[in-house]
XYZ file of C-alpha atoms in Angstrom:
561
model
C -32.259 33.500 -21.939
C -33.861 30.091 -22.295
C -34.218 27.816 -25.311
C -37.549 26.125 -25.883
C -38.109 24.060 -29.038
C -35.246 25.864 -30.732
C -36.579 29.422 -30.144
C -34.681 32.132 -28.248
C -36.186 34.698 -25.887
C -34.505 37.627 -24.013
C -35.291 37.585 -20.308
C -33.058 40.510 -19.296
C -30.571 43.023 -20.552
C -26.852 43.374 -20.149
C -25.127 46.556 -18.708
C -23.891 47.716 -22.102
C -27.474 47.518 -23.417
C -28.617 49.883 -20.660
C -25.824 52.369 -21.413
C -26.514 52.362 -25.159
C -30.230 52.669 -24.618
C -29.649 55.517 -22.116
C -27.516 57.434 -24.609
C -30.140 57.072 -27.305
C -32.899 58.161 -24.908
C -30.909 61.193 -23.739
C -30.144 62.114 -27.328
C -33.818 61.932 -28.271
C -34.790 64.157 -25.333
C -32.068 66.634 -26.271
C -33.244 66.482 -29.879
C -36.752 67.415 -28.781
C -35.502 70.257 -26.572
C -33.194 71.817 -29.172
C -35.682 71.224 -31.936
C -38.379 73.110 -30.070
C -35.923 75.973 -29.442
C -34.722 76.474 -32.996
C -37.752 75.283 -34.863
C -39.675 78.632 -34.832
C -36.531 80.600 -35.782
C -35.865 78.268 -38.740
C -39.447 78.655 -39.977
C -39.336 82.464 -39.558
C -36.000 82.635 -41.406
C -37.429 80.604 -44.327
C -40.372 83.001 -44.542
C -38.063 86.063 -44.377
C -39.296 87.354 -40.987
C -36.155 86.912 -38.944
C -32.390 86.449 -38.839
C -32.601 82.668 -38.281
C -31.522 80.446 -35.379
C -28.246 80.749 -33.517
C -25.503 78.894 -35.426
C -24.177 77.229 -32.226
C -27.591 75.794 -31.430
C -27.952 74.546 -35.017
C -24.610 72.738 -34.820
C -25.661 71.202 -31.521
C -28.940 70.107 -33.123
C -27.164 68.429 -36.070
C -24.704 66.747 -33.720
C -27.603 65.545 -31.676
C -29.138 63.920 -34.753
C -25.817 62.159 -35.474
C -25.662 60.883 -31.893
C -29.186 59.524 -32.174
C -28.377 57.672 -35.415
C -25.107 56.310 -34.018
C -26.599 55.327 -30.677
C -29.558 53.547 -32.228
C -27.307 51.736 -34.677
C -25.029 50.665 -31.859
C -27.953 49.539 -29.733
C -29.304 47.362 -32.558
C -25.818 45.934 -33.158
C -25.352 45.048 -29.498
C -28.824 43.543 -29.325
C -28.108 41.381 -32.391
C -24.795 40.270 -30.907
C -26.595 39.361 -27.700
C -29.202 37.304 -29.556
C -26.528 35.483 -31.570
C -24.487 34.797 -28.453
C -27.512 33.435 -26.628
C -28.380 31.269 -29.624
C -24.819 29.919 -29.710
C -25.066 29.128 -26.005
C -28.378 27.351 -26.597
C -26.863 25.358 -29.464
C -23.855 24.429 -27.334
C -26.165 23.332 -24.528
C -28.208 21.277 -26.992
C -25.069 19.566 -28.298
C -23.909 18.873 -24.753
C -27.234 17.273 -23.842
C -28.026 15.235 -26.966
C -26.537 12.494 -29.078
C -25.433 14.067 -32.377
C -26.173 10.934 -34.404
C -29.781 10.292 -33.356
C -30.877 13.544 -31.689
C -31.838 11.601 -28.548
C -30.676 12.656 -25.099
C -27.209 11.469 -24.121
C -26.482 9.471 -20.978
C -25.899 12.451 -18.663
C -28.949 14.449 -19.678
C -31.102 11.312 -19.739
C -30.374 10.639 -16.070
C -31.437 14.204 -15.190
C -34.643 14.011 -17.234
C -35.459 10.540 -15.916
C -35.075 11.787 -12.334
C -37.598 14.520 -13.108
C -40.032 11.976 -14.568
C -39.680 9.695 -11.535
C -40.274 12.594 -9.121
C -43.330 13.756 -11.075
C -44.721 10.228 -11.256
C -44.133 9.694 -7.525
C -46.221 12.772 -6.691
C -49.003 11.682 -9.048
C -49.068 8.042 -7.802
C -47.838 6.871 -11.178
C -44.782 4.831 -12.163
C -41.985 5.089 -14.696
C -40.829 2.107 -16.741
C -37.143 2.075 -17.614
C -36.467 0.345 -20.928
C -32.960 -0.701 -21.925
C -32.590 -1.681 -25.599
C -29.485 -3.365 -27.026
C -29.184 -4.262 -30.700
C -28.154 -7.894 -31.202
C -25.082 -8.540 -33.363
C -24.756 -4.869 -34.256
C -20.964 -5.251 -34.296
C -21.278 -7.501 -37.345
C -22.936 -4.683 -39.285
C -19.988 -2.418 -38.526
C -17.393 -5.118 -39.223
C -18.838 -6.279 -42.520
C -20.451 -3.122 -43.930
C -18.469 -0.272 -42.377
C -19.221 2.272 -39.673
C -21.208 4.507 -42.005
C -23.685 1.666 -42.539
C -23.765 1.113 -38.774
C -24.502 4.790 -38.179
C -27.313 4.698 -40.730
C -28.807 1.661 -39.010
C -28.659 3.435 -35.632
C -30.473 6.445 -37.065
C -33.119 4.197 -38.595
C -33.633 2.357 -35.293
C -33.871 5.680 -33.446
C -36.570 6.879 -35.836
C -38.527 3.659 -35.340
C -38.257 3.984 -31.562
C -39.343 7.637 -31.633
C -42.478 6.745 -33.626
C -43.519 4.195 -30.996
C -42.678 5.726 -27.628
C -45.556 7.647 -25.948
C -45.464 11.422 -25.727
C -43.846 12.639 -22.513
C -41.250 9.889 -22.401
C -37.485 10.410 -22.332
C -35.430 8.783 -25.091
C -31.666 8.361 -25.024
C -28.817 6.729 -26.848
C -26.490 6.006 -23.968
C -23.631 4.658 -26.052
C -22.751 2.283 -28.872
C -25.849 0.340 -29.875
C -27.732 0.838 -26.602
C -30.855 2.954 -26.173
C -32.647 3.815 -22.924
C -36.220 4.983 -22.396
C -38.121 6.330 -19.390
C -41.868 5.863 -19.958
C -44.518 7.007 -17.432
C -47.411 4.569 -16.987
C -50.204 3.642 -14.595
C -48.918 1.176 -11.941
C -51.799 -1.241 -12.511
C -51.329 -1.315 -16.279
C -48.062 -3.203 -16.769
C -49.521 -4.691 -19.940
C -49.063 -1.267 -21.555
C -45.300 -1.574 -21.110
C -45.337 -5.200 -22.268
C -47.079 -4.155 -25.471
C -44.578 -1.345 -25.947
C -41.666 -3.810 -25.585
C -43.251 -6.244 -28.046
C -43.831 -3.453 -30.559
C -40.246 -2.281 -30.180
C -38.961 -5.802 -30.882
C -41.180 -6.071 -33.957
C -40.285 -2.683 -35.398
C -36.550 -2.855 -34.702
C -36.471 -6.373 -36.152
C -37.783 -5.212 -39.518
C -35.336 -5.381 -42.411
C -33.492 -2.090 -42.835
C -31.303 -0.454 -45.451
C -27.811 0.526 -44.338
C -25.953 2.194 -47.141
C -26.204 -0.030 -50.194
C -26.940 -3.247 -48.302
C -29.956 -4.723 -46.589
C -29.348 -5.717 -42.983
C -31.354 -7.545 -40.368
C -30.926 -6.857 -36.689
C -32.873 -7.836 -33.599
C -32.945 -6.382 -30.104
C -32.832 -7.530 -26.502
C -34.861 -5.444 -24.038
C -34.716 -5.171 -20.260
C -37.426 -3.527 -18.145
C -37.629 -2.161 -14.590
C -40.188 -0.005 -12.807
C -39.911 2.848 -10.337
C -42.909 2.104 -8.084
C -40.965 0.375 -5.335
C -39.987 1.593 -1.858
C -37.236 4.184 -1.866
C -35.199 5.706 0.951
C -37.300 7.510 3.588
C -40.329 7.463 1.317
C -38.497 9.107 -1.561
C -38.679 7.619 -5.071
C -35.920 5.283 -6.168
C -33.122 6.788 -8.232
C -33.190 6.711 -12.002
C -29.617 5.421 -11.979
C -30.626 2.336 -9.951
C -33.613 1.656 -12.205
C -31.459 1.905 -15.308
C -28.978 -0.581 -13.853
C -31.814 -3.012 -13.118
C -33.127 -2.649 -16.667
C -29.601 -3.292 -17.919
C -29.400 -6.534 -15.904
C -32.768 -7.651 -17.285
C -31.616 -6.816 -20.806
C -28.529 -9.014 -20.485
C -30.711 -11.769 -19.059
C -32.933 -11.545 -22.155
C -29.867 -11.591 -24.411
C -28.432 -14.703 -22.765
C -31.846 -16.368 -22.907
C -31.863 -16.267 -26.673
C -32.064 -12.610 -27.805
C -34.905 -10.888 -29.642
C -36.914 -10.908 -26.402
C -37.607 -8.824 -23.304
C -37.540 -9.463 -19.563
C -38.589 -7.618 -16.432
C -36.013 -7.311 -13.703
C -36.299 -9.416 -10.568
C -33.796 -9.699 -7.691
C -32.745 -13.207 -8.711
C -31.374 -11.785 -11.944
C -29.100 -9.572 -9.912
C -27.678 -12.604 -8.152
C -27.214 -14.381 -11.470
C -25.435 -11.383 -12.940
C -23.146 -11.100 -9.931
C -22.309 -14.793 -10.283
C -21.733 -14.360 -13.997
C -19.477 -11.367 -13.397
C -17.444 -13.428 -10.936
C -17.324 -16.268 -13.469
C -16.124 -13.901 -16.196
C -13.397 -12.606 -13.890
C -12.379 -16.180 -13.083
C -12.114 -16.958 -16.804
C -9.812 -13.979 -17.349
C -7.757 -14.917 -14.309
C -7.639 -18.553 -15.469
C -6.277 -17.470 -18.831
C -3.601 -15.437 -17.124
C -2.624 -18.438 -14.960
C -2.750 -20.931 -17.884
C -5.551 -22.980 -16.291
C -7.091 -23.800 -19.705
C -5.508 -26.957 -21.100
C -6.055 -29.242 -24.107
C -7.594 -32.696 -23.748
C -7.565 -35.187 -26.615
C -10.239 -37.492 -28.030
C -9.229 -40.348 -30.334
C -10.311 -40.423 -33.960
C -10.519 -43.921 -35.429
C -10.791 -45.455 -38.883
C -13.946 -47.531 -38.323
C -13.064 -50.219 -40.867
C -9.493 -50.891 -39.745
C -9.669 -49.786 -36.116
C -6.486 -47.748 -36.547
C -5.867 -44.528 -34.669
C -5.683 -41.686 -37.209
C -5.406 -38.679 -34.916
C -6.902 -36.704 -32.056
C -9.385 -33.904 -31.692
C -8.266 -31.266 -29.221
C -10.933 -30.261 -26.703
C -10.383 -27.367 -24.311
C -10.860 -27.957 -20.588
C -10.663 -25.557 -17.675
C -8.821 -26.931 -14.652
C -10.131 -24.386 -12.158
C -8.713 -24.593 -8.619
C -12.127 -23.638 -7.186
C -14.585 -25.155 -9.674
C -12.685 -28.283 -10.675
C -12.677 -29.514 -14.276
C -15.105 -27.283 -16.196
C -16.689 -28.392 -19.476
C -16.262 -26.186 -22.576
C -20.049 -26.106 -22.982
C -20.058 -23.885 -19.886
C -17.125 -21.516 -20.331
C -16.840 -21.141 -24.124
C -20.163 -19.270 -24.638
C -19.210 -16.848 -21.855
C -15.702 -16.408 -23.248
C -17.294 -15.559 -26.607
C -19.626 -13.021 -24.993
C -16.799 -11.187 -23.221
C -14.540 -11.224 -26.294
C -11.938 -13.558 -24.772
C -12.445 -16.602 -26.990
C -9.688 -15.758 -29.480
C -7.021 -15.404 -26.796
C -8.265 -18.513 -24.970
C -8.279 -20.546 -28.175
C -4.740 -19.450 -29.043
C -3.543 -20.530 -25.584
C -4.832 -24.100 -25.903
C -3.939 -24.447 -29.601
C -0.365 -23.364 -28.874
C -0.083 -26.047 -26.170
C -1.768 -28.656 -28.390
C 0.714 -28.035 -31.204
C 3.608 -28.562 -28.799
C 2.021 -31.799 -27.555
C 1.215 -33.135 -31.036
C 4.716 -32.396 -32.299
C 5.925 -35.374 -30.235
C 3.388 -37.816 -31.695
C 3.906 -40.103 -34.648
C 3.965 -37.927 -37.802
C 1.048 -39.857 -39.284
C -1.342 -38.671 -36.550
C -3.397 -35.564 -37.214
C -4.511 -32.877 -34.790
C -8.022 -31.392 -35.136
C -8.915 -28.121 -33.387
C -12.243 -26.317 -33.176
C -12.451 -22.713 -34.322
C -15.050 -20.350 -32.880
C -17.241 -18.321 -35.254
C -15.924 -15.246 -33.434
C -12.390 -16.052 -34.593
C -13.437 -16.236 -38.233
C -14.643 -12.637 -37.981
C -11.025 -11.612 -37.533
C -9.508 -10.908 -40.972
C -6.056 -11.676 -39.510
C -7.053 -15.110 -38.184
C -5.178 -17.045 -40.888
C -1.959 -15.152 -40.186
C -2.315 -15.714 -36.445
C -2.829 -19.457 -36.869
C 0.131 -19.774 -39.250
C 2.257 -17.872 -36.745
C 1.379 -20.469 -34.092
C 2.407 -23.253 -36.471
C 5.759 -21.599 -37.178
C 6.443 -21.022 -33.472
C 5.686 -24.676 -32.679
C 7.525 -25.976 -35.771
C 4.414 -28.043 -36.544
C 3.701 -29.254 -40.107
C 0.523 -27.608 -41.464
C -0.416 -30.867 -43.223
C -1.056 -32.501 -39.839
C -3.498 -29.824 -38.688
C -7.252 -29.860 -39.265
C -9.482 -26.978 -38.252
C -13.162 -27.636 -37.596
C -15.741 -24.922 -38.123
C -19.488 -25.150 -37.561
C -22.216 -24.287 -40.030
C -23.055 -21.207 -37.955
C -19.780 -19.676 -39.188
C -21.207 -19.644 -42.692
C -24.108 -17.383 -41.699
C -21.698 -14.490 -41.197
C -19.486 -12.935 -43.863
C -19.260 -15.798 -46.334
C -16.783 -13.942 -48.545
C -14.361 -13.402 -45.667
C -14.742 -17.012 -44.465
C -13.992 -18.296 -47.960
C -10.903 -16.097 -48.173
C -9.605 -17.267 -44.785
C -10.201 -20.954 -45.517
C -8.570 -20.690 -48.931
C -5.542 -19.007 -47.390
C -5.200 -21.793 -44.804
C -5.662 -24.571 -47.381
C -2.966 -23.034 -49.540
C -0.606 -23.622 -46.615
C -1.629 -27.284 -46.341
C -4.112 -27.046 -43.453
C -7.219 -29.184 -43.852
C -10.720 -27.858 -43.117
C -13.634 -29.860 -41.664
C -17.266 -28.743 -41.535
C -18.349 -29.678 -38.021
C -21.871 -30.514 -36.783
C -22.998 -31.091 -40.360
C -26.759 -31.425 -40.709
C -27.689 -29.055 -37.896
C -27.570 -25.834 -39.941
C -29.433 -24.457 -42.932
C -26.803 -24.164 -45.618
C -27.485 -25.193 -49.180
C -25.457 -27.800 -51.011
C -24.329 -25.122 -53.456
C -22.883 -23.174 -50.557
C -21.228 -26.318 -49.232
C -19.540 -26.916 -52.563
C -18.459 -23.285 -52.864
C -16.209 -23.582 -49.808
C -12.956 -25.573 -49.760
C -13.843 -28.279 -47.216
C -11.795 -31.470 -46.912
C -14.163 -33.379 -44.633
C -17.612 -33.182 -43.071
C -18.452 -34.347 -39.568
C -21.913 -35.690 -38.743
C -23.319 -34.175 -35.564
C -23.552 -36.401 -32.502
C -27.283 -35.668 -32.141
C -27.870 -37.983 -35.106
C -25.152 -40.537 -34.360
C -25.870 -41.399 -30.724
C -29.337 -42.784 -31.534
C -28.648 -44.195 -34.975
C -29.334 -47.729 -33.724
C -32.691 -46.945 -32.129
C -34.111 -44.069 -34.177
C -35.032 -44.894 -37.771
C -35.200 -41.228 -38.776
C -31.716 -40.484 -37.476
C -30.417 -43.648 -39.113
C -31.828 -42.473 -42.447
C -30.247 -39.023 -41.966
C -26.834 -40.504 -41.181
C -27.078 -42.834 -44.156
C -28.031 -39.935 -46.438
C -25.189 -37.767 -45.168
C -22.724 -40.615 -45.675
C -23.925 -41.043 -49.263
C -23.749 -37.281 -49.765
C -20.165 -37.211 -48.578
C -19.284 -40.039 -50.914
C -20.985 -38.301 -53.825
C -19.168 -35.022 -53.103
C -15.869 -36.851 -52.531
C -15.764 -35.540 -48.974
C -14.677 -38.028 -46.265
C -17.020 -38.411 -43.308
C -16.362 -38.407 -39.558
C -19.089 -39.515 -37.152
C -18.879 -38.145 -33.618
C -20.743 -39.394 -30.579
C -20.061 -43.142 -30.941
C -20.881 -44.464 -27.478
C -22.163 -48.008 -27.928
C -21.283 -51.102 -29.937
C -24.740 -50.975 -31.534
C -24.040 -47.482 -32.935
C -20.661 -48.633 -34.235
C -22.216 -51.663 -35.931
C -24.701 -49.450 -37.782
C -22.025 -46.974 -38.861
C -19.688 -49.610 -40.264
C -22.235 -50.529 -42.934
C -21.970 -47.006 -44.404
C -18.479 -47.473 -45.809
C -15.197 -45.760 -45.023
C -15.837 -43.484 -42.076
C -13.781 -42.077 -39.280
C -15.346 -41.971 -35.850
C -14.874 -40.743 -32.334
C -16.766 -40.991 -29.077
C -16.736 -42.327 -25.542
C -16.738 -45.914 -26.822
C -13.071 -45.290 -27.582
C -12.403 -43.715 -24.217
C -13.060 -40.318 -22.729
C -10.823 -37.366 -23.666
C -7.499 -37.322 -21.822
C -4.797 -34.738 -21.168
C -1.474 -35.066 -22.979
C 0.216 -36.743 -20.019
C -2.204 -39.699 -20.204
C -1.923 -40.437 -23.931
C 1.075 -42.783 -23.610
C -0.960 -45.978 -23.763
C -2.939 -44.897 -26.823
C 0.157 -43.640 -28.627
C 2.176 -46.774 -27.899
C -0.645 -49.005 -29.163
C -0.792 -46.991 -32.369
C 2.976 -47.225 -32.800
C 2.888 -51.001 -32.366
C 0.084 -51.309 -34.887
C 2.132 -49.435 -37.460
C 5.161 -51.686 -36.989
C 3.525 -54.286 -39.198
C 3.214 -56.996 -36.556
C 0.400 -58.607 -38.485
C -1.947 -58.288 -35.546
C -4.969 -56.018 -35.436
C -4.907 -53.132 -32.993
C -7.436 -54.950 -30.833
C -5.167 -57.947 -30.345
C -2.326 -55.739 -29.157
C -4.048 -54.421 -26.071
C -7.288 -55.087 -24.333
C -7.718 -51.355 -23.818
C -6.318 -49.962 -27.051
C -8.960 -49.600 -29.754
C -12.215 -51.325 -28.830
C -13.570 -51.936 -32.294
C -14.946 -55.492 -32.174
C -15.804 -58.381 -29.936
C -15.112 -58.607 -26.229
C -13.084 -55.390 -26.137
C -16.104 -53.405 -27.300
C -18.335 -55.007 -24.681
C -15.809 -54.303 -21.957
C -15.438 -50.672 -22.988
C -19.199 -50.274 -23.234
C -19.617 -51.721 -19.740
C -17.086 -49.202 -18.429
C -18.950 -46.351 -20.113
C -22.308 -47.412 -18.675
C -20.754 -47.841 -15.234
C -19.324 -44.297 -15.392
C -22.705 -42.887 -16.349
C -24.452 -44.794 -13.590
């Protein structure tokens, strides 16, 4: 039996079918023989011309009729059972080979079908394009709208893909939010596959309904092709092509998402390096190689130290001191950012516990952490373990956090503020949030992004933006912090905007806890009421005015040179 397009066809018979059919056939032959023997006697008896047929033969004839009826009934029953069993086997095979949610092939059956397509294309001097599709940020749909909404979105995406892919292609959902296609094409017509990838991006990126909500999702697509030398003239394996398409897909995702890329060997090297880097990050977390550094935060009008911002650094034994701009995005991609952040925050709380109680500690929170509904409880647990007053802690979140589940973010921030923790909106001015949204969240401070601050003395547009943001903060009763203060000229411009806090390399580069003694002692002396400004206490303490600023600026320029 084979199943084709859902129909069932009998290709042979089973032994019990032959026996039943043989009994019925024999009974029919016997029926004919006995019937021909007693038929004339029965007719003659009815017409009164004879004694009638022999009673024994009549009984045999009637029994023969019963056997025929029973045998035929049994034969039909067995045949029906056979058909139903074969249909059940076909259904079981279909379930084993397809994804129940979308009806596409599953991973195992896709590999088999793709191998067939590659072999057929190889014989016909054609090629097969392998297309790996991954939905961007699909996890957010599940997290914020439930798995039923996620399933509905997957079905909708599958239907859109099926309407686009050429006839004769293989379509598969190979797991989670990943789809794979094998599409035959002419080797000299790569543009056909490019157009297919562009159409897929456009169609998948259309707004979709998932349950009762409207969701938007994009895709990253990787492509590879089978027309390359194989082993001993044989076509390359479908498994290898799918892996190459997967590498290209991740390359497209890391390049900005909602795009597609063709595989090239250099991508393989990059992915191997990235895999090694990811493993080093995990190993570094296990060995406590990630440590907090601290950048001073200064009251610009008084020059007093008000606190420190904690910045994570990776002291790798093989790579040296690694910047967070390098390892944090990767840690977010591999789902390790929450654990990494907890490691450095725990150490920072222990360090800051020894500082003067008037000094605050600011820590950055990843958008990934705010997706965790238990984040507030985890942070409070760290505070309790370190015996650190919540009032001295500030958390800084970026505007990108507000593009996610705003209701959950508001709940988390409110919970933290109720415990005394202060909340700063970091990189203000770089996002697209409305003022109404800004006021709807319980922020205590806004921080102007360094991209505006560093050129405030030379760029009139940036100067106007900084001035406007400072006035906005004053109007909303939200204190302002300016980051990226690197020159005396920038500081001079900022001081005309009123009461601001600031930080930047003009006040010294971030240092580990063991090198904060000088800064902390200067701050302690300033608070003893000596009558002297912090600048007069130490030539290297807080370079806010005069010769100290020039000296610090010269050091900064020398380091950059």
